[in-house]
XYZ file of N, CA, C and O in Angstrom:
544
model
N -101.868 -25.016 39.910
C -100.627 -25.670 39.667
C -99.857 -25.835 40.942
O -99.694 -25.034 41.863
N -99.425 -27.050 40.782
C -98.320 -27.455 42.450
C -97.244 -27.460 41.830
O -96.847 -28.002 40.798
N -96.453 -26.230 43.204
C -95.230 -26.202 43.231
C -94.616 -27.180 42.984
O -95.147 -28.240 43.315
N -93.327 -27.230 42.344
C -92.275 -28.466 42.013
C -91.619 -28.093 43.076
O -91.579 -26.907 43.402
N -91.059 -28.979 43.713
C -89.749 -28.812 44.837
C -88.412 -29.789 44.389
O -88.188 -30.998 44.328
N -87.602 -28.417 44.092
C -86.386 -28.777 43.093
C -85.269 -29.073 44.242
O -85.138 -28.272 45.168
N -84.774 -29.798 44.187
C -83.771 -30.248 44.911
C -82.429 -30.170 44.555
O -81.967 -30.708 43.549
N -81.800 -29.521 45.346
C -80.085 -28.917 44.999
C -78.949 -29.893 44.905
O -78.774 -30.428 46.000
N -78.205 -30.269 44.082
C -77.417 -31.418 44.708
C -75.490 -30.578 44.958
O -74.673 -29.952 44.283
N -75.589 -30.966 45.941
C -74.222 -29.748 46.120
C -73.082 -30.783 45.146
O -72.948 -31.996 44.989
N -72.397 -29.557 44.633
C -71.083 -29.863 43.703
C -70.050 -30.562 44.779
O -69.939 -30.508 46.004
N -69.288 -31.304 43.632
C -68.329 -31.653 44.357
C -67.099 -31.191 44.239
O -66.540 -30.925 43.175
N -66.583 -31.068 45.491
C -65.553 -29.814 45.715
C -64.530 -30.324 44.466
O -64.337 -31.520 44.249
N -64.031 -29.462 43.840
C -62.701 -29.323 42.865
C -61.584 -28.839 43.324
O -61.542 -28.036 44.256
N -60.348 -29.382 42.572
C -59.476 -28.377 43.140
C -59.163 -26.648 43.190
O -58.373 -25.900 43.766
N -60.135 -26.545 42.353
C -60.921 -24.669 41.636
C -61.430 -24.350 43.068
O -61.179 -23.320 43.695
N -62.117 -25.305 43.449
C -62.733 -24.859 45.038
C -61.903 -24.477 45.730
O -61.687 -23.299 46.013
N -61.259 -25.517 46.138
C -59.681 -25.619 47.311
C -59.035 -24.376 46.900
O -58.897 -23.583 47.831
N -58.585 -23.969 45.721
C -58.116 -22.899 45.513
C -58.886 -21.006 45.930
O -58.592 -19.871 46.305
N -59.943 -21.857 45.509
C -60.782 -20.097 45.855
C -61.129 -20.085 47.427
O -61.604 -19.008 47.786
N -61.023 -20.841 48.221
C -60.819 -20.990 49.307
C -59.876 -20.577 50.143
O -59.916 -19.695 51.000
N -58.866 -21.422 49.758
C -57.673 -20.690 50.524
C -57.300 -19.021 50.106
O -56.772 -18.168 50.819
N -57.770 -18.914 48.724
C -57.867 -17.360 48.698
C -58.323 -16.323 49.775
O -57.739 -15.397 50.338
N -59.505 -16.799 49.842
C -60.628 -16.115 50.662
C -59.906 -16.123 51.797
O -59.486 -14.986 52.012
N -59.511 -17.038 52.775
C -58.783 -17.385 53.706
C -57.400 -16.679 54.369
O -57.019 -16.307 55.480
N -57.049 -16.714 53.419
C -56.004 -15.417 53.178
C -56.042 -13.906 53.148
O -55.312 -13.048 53.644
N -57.227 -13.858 52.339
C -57.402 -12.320 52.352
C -58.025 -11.847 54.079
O -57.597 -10.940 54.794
N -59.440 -13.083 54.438
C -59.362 -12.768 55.772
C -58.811 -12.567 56.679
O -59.283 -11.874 57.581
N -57.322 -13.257 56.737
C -56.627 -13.486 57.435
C -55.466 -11.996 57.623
O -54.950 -11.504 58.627
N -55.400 -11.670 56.328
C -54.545 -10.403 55.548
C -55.648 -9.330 56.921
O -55.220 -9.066 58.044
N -56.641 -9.026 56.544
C -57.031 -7.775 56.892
C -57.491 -7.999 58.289
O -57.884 -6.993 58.881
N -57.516 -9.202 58.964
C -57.475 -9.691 60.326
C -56.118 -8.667 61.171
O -56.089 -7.761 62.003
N -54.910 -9.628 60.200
C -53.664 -9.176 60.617
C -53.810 -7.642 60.397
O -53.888 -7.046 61.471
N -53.863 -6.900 59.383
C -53.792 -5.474 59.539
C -54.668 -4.618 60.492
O -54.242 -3.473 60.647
N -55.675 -4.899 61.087
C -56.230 -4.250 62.228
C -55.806 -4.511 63.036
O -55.620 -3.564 63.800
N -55.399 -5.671 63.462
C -54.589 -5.672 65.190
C -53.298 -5.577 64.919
O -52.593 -6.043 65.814
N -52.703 -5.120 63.962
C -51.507 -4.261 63.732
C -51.727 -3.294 63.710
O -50.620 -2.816 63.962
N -52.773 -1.983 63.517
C -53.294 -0.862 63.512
C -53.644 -0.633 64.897
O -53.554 0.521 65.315
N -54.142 -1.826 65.904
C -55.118 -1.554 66.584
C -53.869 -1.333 68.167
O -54.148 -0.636 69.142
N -52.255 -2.313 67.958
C -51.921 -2.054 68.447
C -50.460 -1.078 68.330
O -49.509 -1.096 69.111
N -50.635 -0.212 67.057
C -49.754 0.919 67.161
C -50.441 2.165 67.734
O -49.747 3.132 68.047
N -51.660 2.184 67.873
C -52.705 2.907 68.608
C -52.150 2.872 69.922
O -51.531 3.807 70.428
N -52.413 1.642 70.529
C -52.352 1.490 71.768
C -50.727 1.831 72.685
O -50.524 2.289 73.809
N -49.583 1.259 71.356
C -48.545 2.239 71.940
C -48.559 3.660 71.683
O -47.937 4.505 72.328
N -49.198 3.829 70.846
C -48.779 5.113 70.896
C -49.486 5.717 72.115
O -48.771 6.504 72.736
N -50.881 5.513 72.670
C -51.626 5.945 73.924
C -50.629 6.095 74.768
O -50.295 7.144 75.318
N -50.066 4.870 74.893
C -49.079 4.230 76.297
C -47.809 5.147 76.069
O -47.318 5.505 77.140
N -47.103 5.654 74.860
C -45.297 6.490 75.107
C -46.639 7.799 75.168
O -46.590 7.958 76.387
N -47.568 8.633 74.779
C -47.838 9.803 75.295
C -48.147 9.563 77.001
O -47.504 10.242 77.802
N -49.206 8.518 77.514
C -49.443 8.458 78.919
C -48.159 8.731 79.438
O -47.990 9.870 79.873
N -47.014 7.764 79.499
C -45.625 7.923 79.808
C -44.817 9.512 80.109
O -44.170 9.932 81.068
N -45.232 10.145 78.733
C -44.869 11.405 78.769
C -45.191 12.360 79.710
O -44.423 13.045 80.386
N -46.578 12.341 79.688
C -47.440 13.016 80.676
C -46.787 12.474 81.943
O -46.175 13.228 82.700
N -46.886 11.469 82.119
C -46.582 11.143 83.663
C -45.380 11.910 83.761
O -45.306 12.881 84.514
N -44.137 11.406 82.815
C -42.620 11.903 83.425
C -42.485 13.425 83.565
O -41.724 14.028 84.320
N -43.355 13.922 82.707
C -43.133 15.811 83.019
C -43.571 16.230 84.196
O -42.974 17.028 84.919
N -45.378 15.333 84.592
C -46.037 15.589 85.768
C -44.870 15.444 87.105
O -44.630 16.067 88.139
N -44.342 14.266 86.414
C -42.792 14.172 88.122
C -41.958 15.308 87.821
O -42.124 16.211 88.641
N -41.162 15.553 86.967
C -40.442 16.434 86.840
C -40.606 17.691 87.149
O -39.566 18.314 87.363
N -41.820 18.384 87.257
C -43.004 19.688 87.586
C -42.606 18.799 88.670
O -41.436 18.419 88.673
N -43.375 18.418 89.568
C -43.277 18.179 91.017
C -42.156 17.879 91.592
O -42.048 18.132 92.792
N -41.136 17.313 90.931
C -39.774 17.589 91.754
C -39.324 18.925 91.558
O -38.973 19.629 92.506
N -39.317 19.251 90.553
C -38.633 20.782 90.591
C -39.363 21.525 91.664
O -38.624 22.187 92.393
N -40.693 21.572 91.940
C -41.473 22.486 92.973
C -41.143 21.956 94.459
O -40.929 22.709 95.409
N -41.134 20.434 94.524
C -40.458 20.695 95.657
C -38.942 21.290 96.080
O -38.912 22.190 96.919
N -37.736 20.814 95.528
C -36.913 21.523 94.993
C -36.962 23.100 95.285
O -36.105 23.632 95.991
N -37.876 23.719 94.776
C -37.741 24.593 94.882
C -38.267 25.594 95.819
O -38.214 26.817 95.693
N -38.887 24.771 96.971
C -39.244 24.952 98.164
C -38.306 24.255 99.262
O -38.393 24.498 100.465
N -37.579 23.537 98.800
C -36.060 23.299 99.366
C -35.669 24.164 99.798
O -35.522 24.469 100.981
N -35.366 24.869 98.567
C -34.116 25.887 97.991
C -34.818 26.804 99.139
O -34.200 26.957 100.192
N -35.949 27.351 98.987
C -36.168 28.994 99.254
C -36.201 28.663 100.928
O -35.941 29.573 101.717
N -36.567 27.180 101.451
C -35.836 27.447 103.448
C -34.462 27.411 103.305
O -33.837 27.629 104.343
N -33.812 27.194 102.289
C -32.654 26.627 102.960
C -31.795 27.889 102.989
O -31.107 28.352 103.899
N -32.097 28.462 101.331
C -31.823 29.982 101.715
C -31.856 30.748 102.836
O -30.862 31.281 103.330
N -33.206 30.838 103.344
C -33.819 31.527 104.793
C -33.143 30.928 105.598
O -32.620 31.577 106.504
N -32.930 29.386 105.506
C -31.740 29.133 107.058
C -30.701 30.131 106.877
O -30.506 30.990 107.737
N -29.979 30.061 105.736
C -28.902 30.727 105.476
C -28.820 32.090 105.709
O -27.697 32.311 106.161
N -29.442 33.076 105.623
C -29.666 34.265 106.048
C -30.010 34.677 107.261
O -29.801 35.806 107.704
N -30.702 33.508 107.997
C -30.688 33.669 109.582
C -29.797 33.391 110.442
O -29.687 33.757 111.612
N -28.792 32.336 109.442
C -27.403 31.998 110.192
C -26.468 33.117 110.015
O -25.720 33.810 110.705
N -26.791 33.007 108.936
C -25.786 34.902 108.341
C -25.735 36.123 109.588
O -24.931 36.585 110.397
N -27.069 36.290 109.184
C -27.402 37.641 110.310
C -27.154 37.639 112.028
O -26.976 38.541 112.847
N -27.245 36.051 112.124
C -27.080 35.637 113.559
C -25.455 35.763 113.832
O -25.217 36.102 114.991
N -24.247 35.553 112.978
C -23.269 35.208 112.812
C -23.075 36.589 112.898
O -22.576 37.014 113.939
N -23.449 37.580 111.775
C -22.706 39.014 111.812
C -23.648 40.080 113.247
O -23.543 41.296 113.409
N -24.419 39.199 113.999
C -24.678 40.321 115.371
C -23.990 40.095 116.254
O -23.454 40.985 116.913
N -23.824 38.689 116.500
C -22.588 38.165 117.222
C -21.137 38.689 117.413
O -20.599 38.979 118.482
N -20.417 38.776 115.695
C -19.628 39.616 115.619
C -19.354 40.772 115.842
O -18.207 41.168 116.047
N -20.381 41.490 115.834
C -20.900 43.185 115.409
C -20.208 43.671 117.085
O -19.597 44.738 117.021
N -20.241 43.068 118.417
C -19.249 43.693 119.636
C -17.739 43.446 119.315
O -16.975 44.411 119.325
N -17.143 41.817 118.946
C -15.927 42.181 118.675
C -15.127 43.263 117.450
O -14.040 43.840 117.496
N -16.089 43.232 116.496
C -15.040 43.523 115.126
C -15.435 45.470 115.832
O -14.855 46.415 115.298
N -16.278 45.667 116.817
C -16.727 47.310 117.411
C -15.476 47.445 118.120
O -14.809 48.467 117.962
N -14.999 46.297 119.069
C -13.806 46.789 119.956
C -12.622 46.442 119.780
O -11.656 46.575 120.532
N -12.742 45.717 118.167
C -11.373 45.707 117.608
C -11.117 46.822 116.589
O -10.357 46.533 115.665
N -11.674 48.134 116.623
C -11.843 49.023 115.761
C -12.095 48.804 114.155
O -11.543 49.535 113.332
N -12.764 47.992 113.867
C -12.775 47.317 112.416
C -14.180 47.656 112.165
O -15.025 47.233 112.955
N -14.626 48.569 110.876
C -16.267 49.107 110.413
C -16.875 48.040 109.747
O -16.067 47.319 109.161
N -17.983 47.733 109.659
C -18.572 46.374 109.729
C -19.397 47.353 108.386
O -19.608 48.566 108.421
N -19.779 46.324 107.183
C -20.157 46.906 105.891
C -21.515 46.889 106.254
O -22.149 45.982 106.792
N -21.868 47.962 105.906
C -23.674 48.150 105.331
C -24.062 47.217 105.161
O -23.478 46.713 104.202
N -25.072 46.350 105.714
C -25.757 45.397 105.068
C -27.194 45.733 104.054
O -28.222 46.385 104.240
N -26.686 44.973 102.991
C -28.308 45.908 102.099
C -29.252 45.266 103.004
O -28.938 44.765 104.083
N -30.600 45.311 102.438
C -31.877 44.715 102.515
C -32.379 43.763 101.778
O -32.725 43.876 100.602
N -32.451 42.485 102.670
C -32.732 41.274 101.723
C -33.973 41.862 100.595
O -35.060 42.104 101.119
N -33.867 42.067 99.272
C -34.853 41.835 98.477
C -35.088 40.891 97.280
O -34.423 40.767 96.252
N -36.085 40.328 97.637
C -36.464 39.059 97.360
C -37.402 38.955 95.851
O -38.007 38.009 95.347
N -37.263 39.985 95.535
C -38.611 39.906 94.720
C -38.238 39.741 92.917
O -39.113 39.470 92.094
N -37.153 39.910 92.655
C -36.602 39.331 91.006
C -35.276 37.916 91.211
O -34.264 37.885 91.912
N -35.596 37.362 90.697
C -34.398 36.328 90.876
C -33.318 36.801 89.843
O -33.712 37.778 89.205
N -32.065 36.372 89.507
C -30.849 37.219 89.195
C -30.987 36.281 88.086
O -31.189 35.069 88.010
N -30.773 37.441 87.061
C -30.653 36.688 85.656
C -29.471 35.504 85.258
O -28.301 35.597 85.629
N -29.847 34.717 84.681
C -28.714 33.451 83.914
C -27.302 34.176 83.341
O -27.098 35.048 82.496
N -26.570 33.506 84.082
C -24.869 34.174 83.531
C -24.624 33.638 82.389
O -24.617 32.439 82.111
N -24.245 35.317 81.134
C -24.162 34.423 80.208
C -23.225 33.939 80.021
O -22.217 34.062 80.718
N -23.399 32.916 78.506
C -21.852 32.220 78.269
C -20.878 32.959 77.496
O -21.111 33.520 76.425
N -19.557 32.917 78.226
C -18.401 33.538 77.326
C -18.234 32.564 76.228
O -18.920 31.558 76.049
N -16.914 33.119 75.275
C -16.608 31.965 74.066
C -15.884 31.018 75.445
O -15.714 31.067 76.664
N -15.636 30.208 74.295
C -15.018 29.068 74.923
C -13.315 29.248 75.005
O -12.721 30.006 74.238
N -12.570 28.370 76.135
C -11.604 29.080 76.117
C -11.003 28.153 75.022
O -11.615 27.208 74.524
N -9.814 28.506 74.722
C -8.814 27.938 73.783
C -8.339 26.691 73.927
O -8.043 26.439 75.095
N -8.118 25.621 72.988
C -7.588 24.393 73.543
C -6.031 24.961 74.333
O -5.436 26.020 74.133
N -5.799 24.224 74.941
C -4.622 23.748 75.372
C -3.579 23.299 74.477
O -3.822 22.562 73.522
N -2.206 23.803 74.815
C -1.414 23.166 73.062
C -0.584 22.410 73.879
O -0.084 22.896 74.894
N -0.363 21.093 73.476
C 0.205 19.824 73.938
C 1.577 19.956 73.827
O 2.173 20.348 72.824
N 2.203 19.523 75.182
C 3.624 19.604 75.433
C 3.932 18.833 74.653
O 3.220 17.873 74.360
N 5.460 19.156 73.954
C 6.061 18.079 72.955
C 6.909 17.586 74.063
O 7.125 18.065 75.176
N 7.463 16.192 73.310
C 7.895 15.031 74.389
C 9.751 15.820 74.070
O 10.018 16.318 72.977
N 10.990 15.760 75.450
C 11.722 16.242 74.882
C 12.581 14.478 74.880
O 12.263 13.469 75.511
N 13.764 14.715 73.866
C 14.594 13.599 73.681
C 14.792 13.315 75.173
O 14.847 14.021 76.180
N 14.883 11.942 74.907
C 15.309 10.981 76.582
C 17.492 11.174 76.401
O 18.125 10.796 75.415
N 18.102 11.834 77.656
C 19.154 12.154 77.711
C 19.514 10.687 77.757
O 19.033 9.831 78.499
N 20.872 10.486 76.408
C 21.869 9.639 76.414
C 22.480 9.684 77.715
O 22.863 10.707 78.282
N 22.575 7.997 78.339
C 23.719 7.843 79.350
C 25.009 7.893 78.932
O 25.111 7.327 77.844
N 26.060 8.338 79.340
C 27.289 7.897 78.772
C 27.720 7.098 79.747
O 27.684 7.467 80.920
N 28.267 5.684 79.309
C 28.837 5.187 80.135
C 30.716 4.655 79.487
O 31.498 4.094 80.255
């Protein structure tokens, strides 16, 4: 037996078509839009943590330099100090005046955070006094 070769004849589009079409179209379009709306709250969000990281990484590195500022500028200060009170140390001897003990720089705890008192009290507002009648 020989194959029959059946031949398809395509429908003609309806408006049922047009309709299930633009459906389809839509929905592609729907879940198109929701991944590169997904795809770029991802990507900010990567970008405000990168951000983060960076601004602390500066903030750590300014404070350290900062704080290698601080600790020459101190040391200037204590060499100007000490230079200042040897200097002195013949006059305030032959002006009979005893020159205080100096402790020993120690360096090794930094001085705890002062704490906070209460707060002070408002201020109580001057009342206005009457403006003096001229007599004329």
């Amino acid at each position: 037996m020989a194959a029959k070769k059946t031949t398809r004849k395509t429908p003609e589009p309806t408006l049922r078509h047009v309709w299930l079409a633009g459906l389809g179209l839509i929905a592609v379009a729907r879940r198109g839009a929701v991944t590169a709306a997904n795809d770029v709250a991802g990507s900010l969000h990567a970008a405000r943590q990168q951000a983060e990281t960076l601004a602390s990484q500066a903030q750590r590195d300014v404070l350290d330099r900062l704080a290698g500022i601080r600790e020459q500028g101190e040391a200037g200060v204590e060499r100007f100090s000490a230079d200042v009170e040897a200097r002195l140390q013949p006059v305030l001897a032959k002006l009979g005046l005893k020159t205080p003990a100096r402790k020993p720089a120690a360096r090794t705890r930094k001085k705890p955070a002062a704490k906070r008192t209460r707060a002070a009290a408002p201020r109580k507002v001057a009342t206005k006094r009457p403006a003096r009648r001229s007599r004329a």
